[in-house]
Coordinates of C-alpha atoms in Angstrom, one line a residue:
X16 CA 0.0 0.0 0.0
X17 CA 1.5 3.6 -0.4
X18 CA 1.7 6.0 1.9
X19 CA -0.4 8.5 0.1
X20 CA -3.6 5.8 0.7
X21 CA -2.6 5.2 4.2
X22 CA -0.8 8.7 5.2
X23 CA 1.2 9.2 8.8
X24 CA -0.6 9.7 11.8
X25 CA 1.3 12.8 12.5
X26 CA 1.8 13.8 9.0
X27 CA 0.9 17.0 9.8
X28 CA 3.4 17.1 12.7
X29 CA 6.2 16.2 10.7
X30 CA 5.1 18.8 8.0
X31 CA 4.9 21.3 10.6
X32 CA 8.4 20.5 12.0
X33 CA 10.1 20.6 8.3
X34 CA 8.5 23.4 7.4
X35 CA 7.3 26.3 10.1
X36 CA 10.3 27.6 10.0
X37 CA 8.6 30.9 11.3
X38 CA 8.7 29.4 14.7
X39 CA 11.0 28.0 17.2
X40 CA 10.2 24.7 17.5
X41 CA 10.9 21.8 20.3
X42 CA 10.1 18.2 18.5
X43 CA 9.2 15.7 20.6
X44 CA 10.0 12.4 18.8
X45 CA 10.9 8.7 20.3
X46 CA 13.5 6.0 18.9
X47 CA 12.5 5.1 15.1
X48 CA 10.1 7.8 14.2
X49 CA 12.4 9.6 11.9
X50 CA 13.6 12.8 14.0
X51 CA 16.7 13.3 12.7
X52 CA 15.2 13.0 9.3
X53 CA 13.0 16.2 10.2
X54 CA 16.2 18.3 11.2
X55 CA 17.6 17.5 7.5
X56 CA 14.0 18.6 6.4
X57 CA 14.4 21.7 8.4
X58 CA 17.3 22.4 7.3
X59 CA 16.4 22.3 3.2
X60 CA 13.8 24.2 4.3
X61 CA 15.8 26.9 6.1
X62 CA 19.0 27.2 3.5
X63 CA 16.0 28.7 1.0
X64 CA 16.2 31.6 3.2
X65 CA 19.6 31.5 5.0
X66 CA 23.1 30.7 3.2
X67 CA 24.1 27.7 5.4
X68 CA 26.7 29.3 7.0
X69 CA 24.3 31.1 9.2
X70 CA 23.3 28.0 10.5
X71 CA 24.3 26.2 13.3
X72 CA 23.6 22.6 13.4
X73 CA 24.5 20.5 16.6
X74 CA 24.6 17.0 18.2
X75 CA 26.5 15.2 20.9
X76 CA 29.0 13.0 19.6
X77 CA 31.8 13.1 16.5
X78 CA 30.1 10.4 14.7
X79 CA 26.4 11.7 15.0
X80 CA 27.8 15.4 14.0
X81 CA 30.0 13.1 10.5
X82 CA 26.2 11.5 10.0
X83 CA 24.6 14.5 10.2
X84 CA 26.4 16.1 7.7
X85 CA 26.8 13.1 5.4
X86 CA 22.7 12.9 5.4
X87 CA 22.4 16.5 4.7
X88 CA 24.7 16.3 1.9
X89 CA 22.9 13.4 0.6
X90 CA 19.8 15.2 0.8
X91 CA 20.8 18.2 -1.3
X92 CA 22.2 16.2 -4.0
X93 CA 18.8 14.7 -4.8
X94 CA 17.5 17.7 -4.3
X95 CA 19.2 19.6 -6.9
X96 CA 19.1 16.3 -9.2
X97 CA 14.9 17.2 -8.9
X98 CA 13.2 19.1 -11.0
X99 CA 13.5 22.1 -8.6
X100 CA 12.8 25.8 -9.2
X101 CA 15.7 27.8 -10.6
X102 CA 16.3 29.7 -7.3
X103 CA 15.8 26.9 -5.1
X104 CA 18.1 24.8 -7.1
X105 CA 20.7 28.1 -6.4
X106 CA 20.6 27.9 -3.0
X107 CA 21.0 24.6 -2.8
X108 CA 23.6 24.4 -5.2
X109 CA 25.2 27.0 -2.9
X110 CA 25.0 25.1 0.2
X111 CA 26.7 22.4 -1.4
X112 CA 29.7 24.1 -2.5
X113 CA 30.0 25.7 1.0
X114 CA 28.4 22.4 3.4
X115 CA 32.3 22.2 5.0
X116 CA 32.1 25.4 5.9
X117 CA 28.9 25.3 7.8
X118 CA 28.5 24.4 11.8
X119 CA 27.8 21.1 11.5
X120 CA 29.0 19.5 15.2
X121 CA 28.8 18.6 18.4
X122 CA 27.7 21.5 21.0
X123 CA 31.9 21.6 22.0
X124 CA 33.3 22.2 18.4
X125 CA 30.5 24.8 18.1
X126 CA 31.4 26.3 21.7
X127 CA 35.1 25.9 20.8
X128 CA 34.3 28.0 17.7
X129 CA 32.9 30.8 19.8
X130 CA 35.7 31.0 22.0
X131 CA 38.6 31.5 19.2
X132 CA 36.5 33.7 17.5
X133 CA 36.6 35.6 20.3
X134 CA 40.1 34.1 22.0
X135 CA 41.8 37.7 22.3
X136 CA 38.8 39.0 24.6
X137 CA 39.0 36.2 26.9
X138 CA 42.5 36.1 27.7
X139 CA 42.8 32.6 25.6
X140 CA 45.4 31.6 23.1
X141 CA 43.2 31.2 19.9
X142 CA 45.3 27.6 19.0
X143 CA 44.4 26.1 22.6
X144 CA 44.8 22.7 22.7
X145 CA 42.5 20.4 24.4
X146 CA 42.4 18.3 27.8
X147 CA 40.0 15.4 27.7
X148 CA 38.8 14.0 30.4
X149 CA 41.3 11.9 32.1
X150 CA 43.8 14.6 31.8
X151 CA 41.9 17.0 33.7
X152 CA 41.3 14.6 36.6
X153 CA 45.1 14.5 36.9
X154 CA 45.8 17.9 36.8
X155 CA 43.2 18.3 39.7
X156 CA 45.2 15.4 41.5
X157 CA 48.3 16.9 40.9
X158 CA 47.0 20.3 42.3
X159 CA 45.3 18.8 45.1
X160 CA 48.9 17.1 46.3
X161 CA 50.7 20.3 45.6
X162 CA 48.0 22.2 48.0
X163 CA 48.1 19.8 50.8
X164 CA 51.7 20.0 50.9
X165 CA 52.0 23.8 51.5
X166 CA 50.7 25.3 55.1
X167 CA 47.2 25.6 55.5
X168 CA 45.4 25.7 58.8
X169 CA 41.7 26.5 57.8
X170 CA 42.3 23.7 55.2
X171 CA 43.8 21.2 57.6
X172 CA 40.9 22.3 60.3
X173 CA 38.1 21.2 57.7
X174 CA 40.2 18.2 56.7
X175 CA 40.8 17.0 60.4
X176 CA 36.8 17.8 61.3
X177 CA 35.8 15.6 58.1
X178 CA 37.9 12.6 59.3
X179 CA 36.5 13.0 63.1
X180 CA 33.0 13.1 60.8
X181 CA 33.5 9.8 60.0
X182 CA 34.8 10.5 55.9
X183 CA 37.5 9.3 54.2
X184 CA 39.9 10.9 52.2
X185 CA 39.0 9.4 48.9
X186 CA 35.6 11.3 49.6
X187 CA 37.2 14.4 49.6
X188 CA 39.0 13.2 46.1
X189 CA 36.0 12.3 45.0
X190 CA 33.9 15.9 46.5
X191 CA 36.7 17.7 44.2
X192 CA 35.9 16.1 41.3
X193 CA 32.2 16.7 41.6
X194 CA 32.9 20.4 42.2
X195 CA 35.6 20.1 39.2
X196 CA 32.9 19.1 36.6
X197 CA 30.1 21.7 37.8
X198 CA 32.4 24.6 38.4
X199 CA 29.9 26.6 36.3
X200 CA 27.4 26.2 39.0
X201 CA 29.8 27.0 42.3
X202 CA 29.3 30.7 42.4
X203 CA 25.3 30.1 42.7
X204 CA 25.9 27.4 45.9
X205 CA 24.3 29.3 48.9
X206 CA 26.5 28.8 51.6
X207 CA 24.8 29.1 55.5
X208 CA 27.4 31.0 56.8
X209 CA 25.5 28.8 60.1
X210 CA 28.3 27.4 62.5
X211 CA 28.2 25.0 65.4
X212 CA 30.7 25.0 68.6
X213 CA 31.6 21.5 69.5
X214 CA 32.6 22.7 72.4
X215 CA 29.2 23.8 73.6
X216 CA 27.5 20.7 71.9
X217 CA 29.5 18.3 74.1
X218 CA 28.5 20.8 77.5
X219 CA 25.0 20.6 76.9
X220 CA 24.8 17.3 76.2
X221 CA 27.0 16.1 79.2
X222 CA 25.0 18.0 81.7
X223 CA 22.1 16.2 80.0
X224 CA 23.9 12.7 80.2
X225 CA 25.1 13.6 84.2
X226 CA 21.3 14.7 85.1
X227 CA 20.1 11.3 83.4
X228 CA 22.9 8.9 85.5
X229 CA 22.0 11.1 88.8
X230 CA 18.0 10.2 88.4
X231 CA 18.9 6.9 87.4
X232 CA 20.6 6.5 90.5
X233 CA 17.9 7.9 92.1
X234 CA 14.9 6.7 91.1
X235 CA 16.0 2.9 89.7
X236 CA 15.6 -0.2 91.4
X237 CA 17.3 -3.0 89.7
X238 CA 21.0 -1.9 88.6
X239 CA 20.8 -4.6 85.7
X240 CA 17.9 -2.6 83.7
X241 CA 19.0 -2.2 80.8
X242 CA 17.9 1.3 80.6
X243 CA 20.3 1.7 83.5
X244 CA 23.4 0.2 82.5
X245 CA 23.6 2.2 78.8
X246 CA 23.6 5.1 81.3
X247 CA 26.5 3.7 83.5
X248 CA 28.3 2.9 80.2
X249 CA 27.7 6.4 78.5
X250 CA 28.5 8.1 82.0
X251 CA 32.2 6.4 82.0
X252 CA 32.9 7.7 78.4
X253 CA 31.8 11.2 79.5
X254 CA 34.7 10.7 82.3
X255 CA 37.2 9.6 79.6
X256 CA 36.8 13.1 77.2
X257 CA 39.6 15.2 76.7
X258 CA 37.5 18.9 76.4
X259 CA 40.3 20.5 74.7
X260 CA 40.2 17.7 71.8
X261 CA 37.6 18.2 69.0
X262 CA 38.1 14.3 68.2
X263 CA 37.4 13.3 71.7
X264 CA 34.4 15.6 71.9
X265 CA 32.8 14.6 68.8
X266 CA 33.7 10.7 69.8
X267 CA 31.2 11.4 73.0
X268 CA 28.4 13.2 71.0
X269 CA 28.7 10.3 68.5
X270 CA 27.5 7.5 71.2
X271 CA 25.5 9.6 73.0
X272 CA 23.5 9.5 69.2
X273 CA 23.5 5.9 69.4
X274 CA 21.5 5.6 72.9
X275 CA 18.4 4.1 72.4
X276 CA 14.9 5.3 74.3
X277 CA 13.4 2.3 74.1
X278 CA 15.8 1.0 77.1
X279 CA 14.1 0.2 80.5
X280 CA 11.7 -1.7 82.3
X281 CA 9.2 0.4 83.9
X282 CA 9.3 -2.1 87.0
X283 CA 12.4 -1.8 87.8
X284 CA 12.1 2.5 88.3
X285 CA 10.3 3.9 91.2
X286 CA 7.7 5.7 90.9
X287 CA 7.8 3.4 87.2
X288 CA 7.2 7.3 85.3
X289 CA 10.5 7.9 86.0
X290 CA 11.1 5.2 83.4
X291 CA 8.8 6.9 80.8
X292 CA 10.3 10.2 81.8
X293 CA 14.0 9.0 81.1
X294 CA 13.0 7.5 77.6
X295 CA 11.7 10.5 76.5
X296 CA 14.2 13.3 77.7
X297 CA 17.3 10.7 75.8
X298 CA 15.0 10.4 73.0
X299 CA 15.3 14.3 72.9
X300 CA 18.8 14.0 73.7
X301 CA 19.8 12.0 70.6
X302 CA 17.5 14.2 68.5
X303 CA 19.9 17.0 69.7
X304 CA 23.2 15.7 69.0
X305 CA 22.0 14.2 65.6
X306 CA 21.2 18.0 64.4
X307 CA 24.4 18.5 65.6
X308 CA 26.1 16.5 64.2
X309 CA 23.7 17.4 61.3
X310 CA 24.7 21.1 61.0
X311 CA 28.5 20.1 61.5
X312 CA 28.6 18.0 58.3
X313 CA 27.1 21.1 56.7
X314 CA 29.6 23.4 58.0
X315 CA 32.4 21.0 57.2
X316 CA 31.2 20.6 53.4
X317 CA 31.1 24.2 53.3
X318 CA 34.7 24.8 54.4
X319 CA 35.8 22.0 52.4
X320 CA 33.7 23.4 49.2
X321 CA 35.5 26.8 49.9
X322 CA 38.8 25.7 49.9
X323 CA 38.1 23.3 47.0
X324 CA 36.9 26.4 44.9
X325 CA 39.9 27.7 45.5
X326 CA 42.3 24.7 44.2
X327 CA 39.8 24.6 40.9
X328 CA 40.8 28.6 40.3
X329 CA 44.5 27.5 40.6
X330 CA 43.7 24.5 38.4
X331 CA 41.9 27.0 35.3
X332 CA 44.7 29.1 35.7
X333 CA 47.6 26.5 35.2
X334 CA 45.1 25.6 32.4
X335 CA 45.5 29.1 30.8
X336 CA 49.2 28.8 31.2
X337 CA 49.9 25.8 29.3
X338 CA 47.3 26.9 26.7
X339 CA 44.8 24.2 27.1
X340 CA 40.9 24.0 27.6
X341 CA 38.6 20.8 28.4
X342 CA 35.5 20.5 27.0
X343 CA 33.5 22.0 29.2
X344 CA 36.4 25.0 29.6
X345 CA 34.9 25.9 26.3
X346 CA 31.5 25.8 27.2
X347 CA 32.5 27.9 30.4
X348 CA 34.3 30.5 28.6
X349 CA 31.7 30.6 25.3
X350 CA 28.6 31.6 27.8
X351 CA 31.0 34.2 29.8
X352 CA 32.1 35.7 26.1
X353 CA 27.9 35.7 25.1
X354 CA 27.2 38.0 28.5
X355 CA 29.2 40.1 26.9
X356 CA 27.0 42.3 24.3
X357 CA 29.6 42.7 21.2
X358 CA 30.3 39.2 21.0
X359 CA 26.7 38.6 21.6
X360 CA 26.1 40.7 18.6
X361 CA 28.5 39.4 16.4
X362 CA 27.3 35.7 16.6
X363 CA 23.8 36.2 16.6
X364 CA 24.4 38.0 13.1
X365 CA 26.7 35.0 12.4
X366 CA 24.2 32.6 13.2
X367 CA 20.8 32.8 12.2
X368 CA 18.8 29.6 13.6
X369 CA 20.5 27.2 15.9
X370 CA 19.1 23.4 14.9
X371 CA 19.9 21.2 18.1
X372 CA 19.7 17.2 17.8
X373 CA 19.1 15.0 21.3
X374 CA 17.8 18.0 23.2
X375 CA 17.6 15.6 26.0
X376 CA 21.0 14.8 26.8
X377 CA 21.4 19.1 27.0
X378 CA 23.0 20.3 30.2
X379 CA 22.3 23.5 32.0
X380 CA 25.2 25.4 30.6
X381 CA 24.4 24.5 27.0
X382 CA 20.9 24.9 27.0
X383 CA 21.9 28.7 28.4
X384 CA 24.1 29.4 25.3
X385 CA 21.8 28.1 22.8
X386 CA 18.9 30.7 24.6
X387 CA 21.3 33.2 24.4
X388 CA 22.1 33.1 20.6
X389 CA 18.6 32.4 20.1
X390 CA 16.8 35.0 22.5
X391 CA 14.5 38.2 21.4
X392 CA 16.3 40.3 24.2
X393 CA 18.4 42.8 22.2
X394 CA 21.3 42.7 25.1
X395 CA 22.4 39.5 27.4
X396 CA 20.1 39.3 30.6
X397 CA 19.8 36.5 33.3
X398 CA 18.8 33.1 32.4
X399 CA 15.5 33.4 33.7
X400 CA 14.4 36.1 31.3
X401 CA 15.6 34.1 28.5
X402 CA 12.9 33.0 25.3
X403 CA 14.2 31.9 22.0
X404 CA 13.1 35.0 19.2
X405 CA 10.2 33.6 16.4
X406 CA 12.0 30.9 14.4
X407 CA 15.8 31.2 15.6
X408 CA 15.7 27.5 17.3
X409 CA 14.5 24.1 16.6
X410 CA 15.3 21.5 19.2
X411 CA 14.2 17.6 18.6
X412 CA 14.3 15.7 21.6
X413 CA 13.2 12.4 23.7
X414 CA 13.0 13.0 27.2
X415 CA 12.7 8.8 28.0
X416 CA 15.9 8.2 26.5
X417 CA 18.5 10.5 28.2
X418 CA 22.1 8.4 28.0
X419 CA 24.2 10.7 29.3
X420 CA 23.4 11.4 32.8
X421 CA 27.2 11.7 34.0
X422 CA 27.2 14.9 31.6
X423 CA 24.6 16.9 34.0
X424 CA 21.8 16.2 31.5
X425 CA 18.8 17.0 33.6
X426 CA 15.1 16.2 32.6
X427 CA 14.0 18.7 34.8
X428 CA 16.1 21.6 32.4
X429 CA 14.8 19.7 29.6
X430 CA 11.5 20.6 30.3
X431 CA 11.7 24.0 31.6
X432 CA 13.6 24.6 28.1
X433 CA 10.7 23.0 26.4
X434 CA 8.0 24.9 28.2
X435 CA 9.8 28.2 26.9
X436 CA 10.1 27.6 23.6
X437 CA 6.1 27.1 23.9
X438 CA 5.5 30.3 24.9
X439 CA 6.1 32.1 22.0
X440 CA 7.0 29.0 19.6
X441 CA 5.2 24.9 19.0
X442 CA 6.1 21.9 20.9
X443 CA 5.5 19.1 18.4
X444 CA 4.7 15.7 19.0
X445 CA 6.3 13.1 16.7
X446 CA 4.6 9.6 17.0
X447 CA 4.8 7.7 14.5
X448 CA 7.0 4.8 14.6
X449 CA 9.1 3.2 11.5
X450 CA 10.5 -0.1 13.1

């Protein structure tokens, strides 16, 4: 049967998607319903108004940026071996001849491009070379070792209150690296500024503890309840705490967490609510030291966060030094050079519509660039205020099938992206499946 007796149950969605180019659109579309096929058709149906050159074309990998531009060369070669008008068959034969000049890549190359363009203004040698992954973790190693060997007391205070905390060092490895990859995103982590004496933890809750052993001793019966003896036992720790040690007081607050309320045999207290009233004052007692303990792992991570930030700044500059940028360096610095308004200028007149394959495995930081090329706002303003302008973006997305999670790809920015291309554009819904 043909397809013109039996046509596609979103044929109108697909025709929509090649054609509105009027709008900025975000295409909804699942595994083996054609999407990438409607970004080709988008972009035939864009280079009859826009050399190619002005358009900007992006994916996530090298081989899915190579297939994207093999498919679109494919396509205007049977374009212009059609029966096409004259001035359509121009253009395309125009976009042929330049197709290796046009921005055809993955969201880094295109970011990359942005910043040697504009390498001079940001304090970057134009013929950077590039860090992957694996390099970048050892330069953070290395800078990390050269840190720890050079005096530091606020460092070595958040270190040594970590450890008494119960982490490991590896964790601290492995809280740099987090911070590493989402550098973008420290200078917006709200810090407390909330602080916590361990000093005054420990006094309140040893006066606590000795008021609990004195009533025991008071007021139980049998010296073998069990209630009794976690007393006796917590009582002859308090005895063995060094005041002027942070360790020691934090060792104390630690089991004086782990008493349990539950402990006790009402029959063995006189009068027997004395039991119920012990249970309930340690139950408040543990509560206590556990939002101590609480707002001291907050306080740590925020010393260790600060000094961190710091090693990362060293690490970007060593970076600059030898001339080198990872891949999300260039993402970094293409976003900084865009809230700038003259480069903002220059690439918007550069680039004309921004096409934009796997939406879903987008990341913060690129979905802000690609509102900021795209945006009505004549000037760069805060993310928040950001809308794509009629027509300057087409996105084509599945939000089920998100693969790469380890590079920040978030559904929840996925959707807020979607929602404002909506409010001035189409979200289209692609549902037709070929396999």
């Amino acid at each position: 049967m043909s397809r013109e007796a039996h046509p596609l149950v979103d044929e109108a969605q697909r025709t929509a998607a090649r054609e509105n180019i009027s709008d900025s659109l975000a295409v909804e579309a699942g595994a083996g319903t054609g999407k990438t096929s409607l970004l080709i058709g988008r972009l035939i149906e864009l280079i009859s108004r826009y050399e190619v050159t002005k358009l900007a074309a992006v994916t996530f990998t090298e081989k899915a940026a190579a297939e994207l531009a093999d498919r679109l060369r494919r396509s205007l070669e049977e374009k212009i071996a059609g029966n096409e008008p004259h001035e359509v068959l121009l253009s395309h034969l125009r976009a042929l001849a330049d197709i290796d000049r046009a921005q055809l890549s993955t969201i880094h190359s295109f970011a990359a491009g942005i910043v040697r363009e504009h390498a001079v203004e940001a304090g970057i040698d134009p013929e950077f070379g590039h860090l992957d992954e694996g390099e970048e973790r050892d330069l953070l190693r290395e800078m990390l070792l050269e840190d720890m060997a050079a005096p530091n007391p606020e460092r070595d205070r958040w270190l040594m209150r970590y450890r008494t905390l119960g982490g490991k060092l590896s964790g601290v490895l492995e809280l740099a690296f987090e911070l590493y990859f989402k550098r973008d995103q420290l200078d917006y982590f709200r810090f407390t500024g909330r602080s916590l004496s361990p000093a005054k933890a420990f006094t309140k809750a040893a006066a606590e503890v000795e008021t609990l052993w004195e009533d025991g001793k008071r007021f139980c019966t049998d010296h073998s309840d069990k209630g009794y003896r976690q007393l006796e036992q917590i009582i002859r720790i308090s005895a063995e705490i060094d005041s002027s040690n942070e360790g020691d007081l934090w060792r104390f607050l630690r089991e004086v967490a782990k008493l349990k309320s539950n402990l006790g045999n009402k029959n063995n207290w006189s009068p027997s609510e004395r039991c119920t009233e012990q249970k309930a004052r340690i139950n408040a007692l543990r509560q206590y030291t556990k939002e101590a303990f609480q707002l001291a792992r907050r306080e740590t991570l925020e010393g260790l966060i600060r000094w961190l930030k710091q090693v990362i700044e060293r690490v970007d500059k060593r970076k600059l030094a030898q001339g080198k940028l990872g891949f999300q360096d260039q993402l970094i610095y293409a976003r900084r050079l865009l809230s700038k308004p003259e480069a903002l200028r220059a690439m918007r007149k550069r680039f004309k519509c921004i096409l934009i394959d796997e939406f879903q495995d987008t990341d913060p930081l690129q979905v802000h660039i690609a509102f900021l090329l795209t945006s009505a706002e004549p000037e760069p303003v805060p993310f928040s205020r950001l809308e794509p302008a009629p027509g300057r973006l087409f996105v084509v997305g599945d939000p089920k099938q998100s693969i790469y999670r380890f590079r920040r790809a978030d559904p929840d920015i996925y959707r807020q992206a979607v929602g404002r291309i909506a409010r001035s554009g189409e979200v289209v819904n692609i549902v037709q499946n070929f396999r």
